[in-house]
Amino acid sequence: MTTVAHSRDELGRARQALTGKTALVPTMGALHNGHRELIRQAKNLADDVVVSIFVNPLQFGPNEDLARYPRDFDADLEMCEAEGVALVFAPSEKTMYEREPAIRVCAGPIGQRLEGASRPGHFDGVLTVVAKLFNLTRPDVAVFGQKDAQQLALVKHLARDLDLGVRIEAAAIVRDDDGLALSSRNKYLSPDERQAALALPAALEAAAEVADNGGAPAEVVAAAFGILDSADGVVSDYVALVDPDTFEDPSGGAALLAVAARVGNTRLIDNVVVTIQKG
Ligand code: AMP
């Protein structure tokens, strides 16, 4: 049986009943098989899994999709029940932000790059809600997806730099059979747009091949750009090869190739880790 908590009181009572190790999976709902994998990984790491479902207004820009972000609580709960989740925390906006927060987490320089450059304030909003969720649910471990690689890196820094006492675990990207990374925002895509969106995984695959063949960073990036820019209906936002921890230029070894592109009105992101030759 999955317990559902909407209020802080309900959460407090339900959390107290969980006496073993707990793992938190923070989500914005509209759960898909990518979230399911995070939940399964969390189950392997702890006695009880807590899933939070909250569409966090703090991380959306004024012209973004907060109002139309997909929401389906009944289907989400069904998945959580099927996966043996102990506790679902689904607060209202009012419960999470009783008043406008005077204090926010500042994501720092890493939070200004890539997604942060395209979405000013996004990561301050993400890290603020993650810190609140950690404090409210007090997990031993929390699982985040590699799909949002910059978010994952920043949450690791958050936990370490503020000594939050939560271990952060990464879960690999879950893709559809045709390679498109699963995302709640894929629901926005028309059939034609969904087809066009395959340019993202295709760009990553082509670039990874260039890296495997010893290509220089500029060649790896150019291979990805080439595919994105020649795809009809796709407008690239950025293609970047960065150090997966600092998001600075990679110095050789593992590097993160991250892409963001607009397909119609939908902004999609994807990434792959490649190996870059030193020097
Ligand atoms: P969201 O509900 O989109 O905020 O995502 C909640 C968590 O699920 C985040 O840690 C995401 O990185 C992760 N996630 C979303 N999509 C995927 C995916 N396709 N594969 C792996 N993790 C994912």
Short mmCIF file of C-alpha atoms and ligand atoms in Angstrom, two decimals:
data_model
loop_
_atom_site.label_atom_id
_atom_site.label_comp_id
_atom_site.label_asym_id
_atom_site.label_seq_id
_atom_site.Cartn_x
_atom_site.Cartn_y
_atom_site.Cartn_z
CA MET A 1 0.00 0.00 0.00
CA THR A 2 1.32 3.40 -0.97
CA THR A 3 0.61 6.19 1.52
CA VAL A 4 -0.18 9.56 -0.02
CA ALA A 5 0.75 12.77 1.81
CA HIS A 6 -0.37 16.17 0.56
CA SER A 7 0.18 18.31 3.67
CA ARG A 8 3.23 18.74 5.88
CA ASP A 9 1.39 17.05 8.77
CA GLU A 10 0.50 14.04 6.65
CA LEU A 11 4.09 13.83 5.46
CA GLY A 12 5.45 14.10 9.00
CA ARG A 13 3.28 11.23 10.21
CA ALA A 14 3.94 9.01 7.20
CA ARG A 15 7.68 9.69 7.26
CA GLN A 16 7.89 8.79 10.94
CA ALA A 17 6.41 5.38 10.17
CA LEU A 18 9.35 4.63 7.82
CA THR A 19 12.04 3.43 10.17
CA GLY A 20 14.56 1.90 7.76
CA LYS A 21 16.75 3.47 5.10
CA THR A 22 14.77 5.65 2.72
CA ALA A 23 15.43 6.69 -0.88
CA LEU A 24 13.81 9.75 -2.43
CA VAL A 25 12.92 10.08 -6.11
CA PRO A 26 11.96 13.71 -6.80
CA THR A 27 9.71 14.17 -9.86
CA MET A 28 7.32 16.61 -11.48
CA GLY A 29 4.83 13.81 -12.17
CA ALA A 30 3.45 12.67 -15.56
CA LEU A 31 5.50 9.60 -14.74
CA HIS A 32 6.93 7.45 -17.54
CA ASN A 33 9.30 4.50 -17.74
CA GLY A 34 12.29 6.75 -17.08
CA HIS A 35 10.83 7.59 -13.67
CA ARG A 36 10.00 3.90 -13.20
CA GLU A 37 13.68 3.02 -13.56
CA LEU A 38 14.62 5.64 -10.97
CA ILE A 39 12.08 4.10 -8.57
CA ARG A 40 13.45 0.60 -9.21
CA GLN A 41 17.01 1.80 -8.62
CA ALA A 42 15.87 3.53 -5.44
CA LYS A 43 14.28 0.26 -4.22
CA ASN A 44 17.62 -1.47 -4.56
CA LEU A 45 19.29 1.20 -2.44
CA ALA A 46 16.94 1.46 0.54
CA ASP A 47 14.17 -0.20 2.54
CA ASP A 48 11.52 2.32 1.52
CA VAL A 49 11.06 4.58 -1.49
CA VAL A 50 9.52 8.04 -1.27
CA VAL A 51 8.43 9.67 -4.54
CA SER A 52 7.71 13.39 -4.57
CA ILE A 53 5.42 14.80 -7.23
CA PHE A 54 5.54 18.56 -7.50
CA VAL A 55 5.57 20.87 -10.51
CA ASN A 56 7.89 23.49 -9.06
CA PRO A 57 6.94 27.00 -10.21
CA LEU A 58 10.29 28.37 -9.03
CA GLN A 59 12.16 26.60 -11.83
CA PHE A 60 9.96 27.81 -14.70
CA GLY A 61 10.63 31.07 -16.54
CA PRO A 62 7.77 33.52 -17.19
CA ASN A 63 7.34 32.35 -20.81
CA GLU A 64 7.72 28.65 -20.11
CA ASP A 65 5.20 25.81 -19.90
CA LEU A 66 4.29 25.82 -16.17
CA ALA A 67 0.53 26.15 -16.79
CA ARG A 68 0.33 23.42 -19.44
CA TYR A 69 2.93 21.03 -17.97
CA PRO A 70 1.28 17.56 -18.09
CA ARG A 71 -0.33 16.45 -14.82
CA ASP A 72 -1.95 13.04 -14.19
CA PHE A 73 -1.93 12.23 -10.50
CA ASP A 74 -4.10 9.09 -10.75
CA ALA A 75 -1.82 7.45 -13.32
CA ASP A 76 1.24 8.52 -11.31
CA LEU A 77 -0.14 6.93 -8.16
CA GLU A 78 -0.96 3.76 -10.05
CA MET A 79 2.67 3.47 -11.17
CA CYS A 80 3.94 4.15 -7.65
CA GLU A 81 1.62 1.50 -6.24
CA ALA A 82 2.69 -1.03 -8.89
CA GLU A 83 6.34 -0.34 -8.05
CA GLY A 84 5.86 -0.73 -4.30
CA VAL A 85 6.56 2.89 -3.39
CA ALA A 86 6.00 3.40 0.34
CA LEU A 87 5.11 7.09 0.29
CA VAL A 88 4.07 9.62 -2.32
CA PHE A 89 4.49 13.25 -1.27
CA ALA A 90 2.36 15.44 -3.53
CA PRO A 91 2.15 18.90 -1.98
CA SER A 92 0.17 21.80 -3.38
CA GLU A 93 1.99 24.97 -4.38
CA LYS A 94 0.68 26.58 -1.20
CA THR A 95 2.04 23.78 0.97
CA MET A 96 5.52 24.00 -0.53
CA TYR A 97 5.68 27.78 -0.63
CA GLU A 98 3.54 29.10 2.21
CA ARG A 99 5.03 32.49 1.40
CA GLU A 100 7.41 33.81 -1.24
CA PRO A 101 10.81 32.41 -0.15
CA ALA A 102 13.17 35.11 1.11
CA ILE A 103 16.05 32.66 0.87
CA ARG A 104 16.93 30.66 -2.25
CA VAL A 105 19.79 28.37 -3.13
CA CYS A 106 22.16 29.99 -5.61
CA ALA A 107 23.39 27.52 -8.22
CA GLY A 108 26.64 29.46 -8.82
CA PRO A 109 28.71 29.46 -12.03
CA ILE A 110 27.79 25.91 -13.11
CA GLY A 111 24.16 26.99 -12.94
CA GLN A 112 24.81 29.82 -15.40
CA ARG A 113 25.98 27.61 -18.23
CA LEU A 114 24.01 25.64 -20.91
CA GLU A 115 20.50 25.13 -19.48
CA GLY A 116 21.15 27.96 -17.03
CA ALA A 117 22.09 30.35 -19.85
CA SER A 118 18.91 29.49 -21.77
CA ARG A 119 16.71 29.42 -18.68
CA PRO A 120 17.86 32.16 -16.26
CA GLY A 121 17.15 31.28 -12.62
CA HIS A 122 16.13 27.73 -13.52
CA PHE A 123 18.74 25.97 -11.40
CA ASP A 124 18.28 28.30 -8.41
CA GLY A 125 14.65 27.17 -8.48
CA VAL A 126 15.58 23.50 -8.88
CA LEU A 127 18.14 23.51 -6.06
CA THR A 128 15.82 25.43 -3.74
CA VAL A 129 13.04 22.88 -4.13
CA VAL A 130 15.46 19.95 -3.90
CA ALA A 131 16.88 21.32 -0.64
CA LYS A 132 13.32 21.73 0.70
CA LEU A 133 12.35 18.21 -0.40
CA PHE A 134 15.46 16.75 1.26
CA ASN A 135 14.66 18.56 4.50
CA LEU A 136 11.00 17.56 4.40
CA THR A 137 11.49 13.89 3.54
CA ARG A 138 14.94 13.31 5.16
CA PRO A 139 16.16 10.59 2.76
CA ASP A 140 19.41 8.63 3.13
CA VAL A 141 19.82 8.57 -0.63
CA ALA A 142 18.18 10.32 -3.58
CA VAL A 143 18.10 9.17 -7.20
CA PHE A 144 18.33 11.59 -10.13
CA GLY A 145 18.38 10.87 -13.87
CA GLN A 146 21.36 11.38 -16.14
CA LYS A 147 18.80 12.74 -18.64
CA ASP A 148 19.12 16.06 -16.77
CA ALA A 149 22.90 15.85 -16.49
CA GLN A 150 23.48 19.45 -15.42
CA GLN A 151 20.78 19.16 -12.75
CA LEU A 152 22.38 15.93 -11.52
CA ALA A 153 25.83 17.57 -11.32
CA LEU A 154 24.41 20.58 -9.45
CA VAL A 155 22.47 18.42 -6.99
CA LYS A 156 25.68 16.50 -6.23
CA HIS A 157 27.41 19.82 -5.52
CA LEU A 158 24.44 20.95 -3.42
CA ALA A 159 24.55 17.83 -1.24
CA ARG A 160 28.32 18.03 -0.84
CA ASP A 161 28.77 21.78 -0.45
CA LEU A 162 25.92 22.23 2.04
CA ASP A 163 26.62 18.94 3.89
CA LEU A 164 23.05 17.78 3.44
CA GLY A 165 23.91 14.21 4.41
CA VAL A 166 22.08 12.73 1.41
CA ARG A 167 23.88 10.40 -1.01
CA ILE A 168 23.11 11.21 -4.65
CA GLU A 169 22.82 8.34 -7.12
CA ALA A 170 22.56 8.67 -10.91
CA ALA A 171 20.24 6.62 -13.13
CA ALA A 172 21.01 6.04 -16.82
CA ILE A 173 18.85 7.64 -19.53
CA VAL A 174 15.83 5.54 -20.52
CA ARG A 175 14.95 5.79 -24.22
CA ASP A 176 12.11 4.68 -26.45
CA ASP A 177 12.90 1.88 -28.92
CA ASP A 178 13.72 4.44 -31.61
CA GLY A 179 16.25 6.24 -29.37
CA LEU A 180 14.23 9.27 -28.24
CA ALA A 181 14.92 9.92 -24.55
CA LEU A 182 11.72 9.59 -22.52
CA SER A 183 10.41 12.89 -21.22
CA SER A 184 7.10 14.13 -19.86
CA ARG A 185 7.38 16.89 -22.49
CA ASN A 186 7.31 14.33 -25.35
CA LYS A 187 3.52 14.43 -24.83
CA TYR A 188 3.55 17.87 -26.51
CA LEU A 189 4.97 16.47 -29.79
CA SER A 190 2.76 15.84 -32.84
CA PRO A 191 3.61 12.65 -34.79
CA ASP A 192 5.67 14.70 -37.29
CA GLU A 193 7.47 16.53 -34.50
CA ARG A 194 8.21 13.29 -32.71
CA GLN A 195 9.84 11.99 -35.90
CA ALA A 196 11.87 15.22 -36.23
CA ALA A 197 12.94 14.93 -32.57
CA LEU A 198 14.92 11.79 -33.45
CA ALA A 199 17.56 14.23 -34.73
CA LEU A 200 18.67 14.66 -31.09
CA PRO A 201 19.69 11.04 -30.42
CA ALA A 202 20.99 10.80 -34.01
CA ALA A 203 23.22 13.83 -33.42
CA LEU A 204 24.57 12.32 -30.20
CA GLU A 205 25.21 8.98 -31.86
CA ALA A 206 27.10 10.56 -34.78
CA ALA A 207 29.17 12.70 -32.41
CA ALA A 208 29.96 9.74 -30.15
CA GLU A 209 31.29 7.89 -33.18
CA VAL A 210 33.58 10.81 -34.01
CA ALA A 211 34.83 10.78 -30.41
CA ASP A 212 35.35 7.00 -30.51
CA ASN A 213 37.51 7.49 -33.61
CA GLY A 214 39.74 9.95 -31.75
CA GLY A 215 38.08 13.15 -33.01
CA ALA A 216 39.01 16.47 -31.40
CA PRO A 217 36.34 18.23 -29.26
CA ALA A 218 35.52 20.70 -32.05
CA GLU A 219 34.96 17.82 -34.49
CA VAL A 220 32.70 16.02 -32.03
CA VAL A 221 30.58 19.14 -31.54
CA ALA A 222 30.50 19.84 -35.30
CA ALA A 223 29.20 16.31 -36.01
CA ALA A 224 26.27 16.84 -33.64
CA PHE A 225 25.55 20.36 -34.96
CA GLY A 226 25.63 19.07 -38.55
CA ILE A 227 22.79 16.63 -37.90
CA LEU A 228 20.68 18.95 -35.78
CA ASP A 229 20.98 21.86 -38.20
CA SER A 230 20.10 19.78 -41.25
CA ALA A 231 16.97 18.32 -39.61
CA ASP A 232 13.69 19.88 -40.75
CA GLY A 233 11.63 21.39 -37.94
CA VAL A 234 14.50 21.33 -35.43
CA VAL A 235 16.19 24.50 -34.15
CA SER A 236 19.26 23.83 -32.04
CA ASP A 237 19.76 25.87 -28.88
CA TYR A 238 23.20 24.56 -27.89
CA VAL A 239 25.58 21.70 -28.48
CA ALA A 240 28.34 21.59 -25.88
CA LEU A 241 31.11 19.26 -24.85
CA VAL A 242 31.94 19.82 -21.18
CA ASP A 243 33.53 18.28 -18.14
CA PRO A 244 30.64 16.33 -16.49
CA ASP A 245 31.43 17.72 -13.03
CA THR A 246 32.51 21.33 -13.59
CA PHE A 247 30.80 22.03 -16.94
CA GLU A 248 34.04 23.75 -18.02
CA ASP A 249 35.93 22.71 -21.16
CA PRO A 250 36.82 19.01 -20.97
CA SER A 251 40.46 18.16 -20.35
CA GLY A 252 40.47 14.68 -21.85
CA GLY A 253 38.82 11.49 -20.61
CA ALA A 254 35.08 11.36 -19.92
CA ALA A 255 33.20 14.35 -21.32
CA LEU A 256 29.52 15.18 -21.49
CA LEU A 257 28.06 16.04 -24.87
CA ALA A 258 24.83 17.91 -24.14
CA VAL A 259 22.29 19.16 -26.68
CA ALA A 260 19.16 21.26 -26.45
CA ALA A 261 16.84 21.96 -29.36
CA ARG A 262 13.39 23.23 -30.08
CA VAL A 263 11.03 20.99 -32.06
CA GLY A 264 7.96 23.09 -32.84
CA ASN A 265 7.14 24.74 -29.52
CA THR A 266 8.74 22.00 -27.46
CA ARG A 267 12.22 22.34 -26.00
CA LEU A 268 14.03 19.01 -25.64
CA ILE A 269 17.39 18.10 -24.09
CA ASP A 270 19.54 15.00 -24.38
CA ASN A 271 23.14 13.97 -23.72
CA VAL A 272 25.73 11.26 -23.93
CA VAL A 273 29.05 10.69 -22.17
CA VAL A 274 31.96 10.29 -24.61
CA THR A 275 35.70 9.81 -24.18
CA ILE A 276 37.96 12.57 -25.45
CA GLN A 277 41.65 11.97 -26.15
CA LYS A 278 43.99 13.94 -23.90
CA GLY A 279 45.89 16.93 -25.25
P1 AMP B 1 11.08 15.26 -14.07
O1 AMP B 1 9.79 14.68 -13.58
O2 AMP B 1 11.15 15.45 -15.55
O3 AMP B 1 11.52 16.47 -13.27
O4 AMP B 1 12.18 14.17 -13.77
C1 AMP B 1 12.33 13.59 -12.50
C2 AMP B 1 13.58 12.76 -12.48
O5 AMP B 1 13.49 11.76 -13.49
C3 AMP B 1 14.85 13.58 -12.81
O6 AMP B 1 15.91 13.14 -11.98
C4 AMP B 1 15.10 13.25 -14.26
O7 AMP B 1 16.45 13.36 -14.63
C5 AMP B 1 14.64 11.80 -14.32
N1 AMP B 1 14.30 11.42 -15.68
C6 AMP B 1 13.40 12.03 -16.52
N2 AMP B 1 13.40 11.42 -17.72
C7 AMP B 1 14.33 10.41 -17.65
C8 AMP B 1 14.78 9.44 -18.58
N3 AMP B 1 14.33 9.35 -19.82
N4 AMP B 1 15.73 8.57 -18.15
C9 AMP B 1 16.22 8.65 -16.88
N5 AMP B 1 15.82 9.54 -15.97
C10 AMP B 1 14.88 10.41 -16.34
#
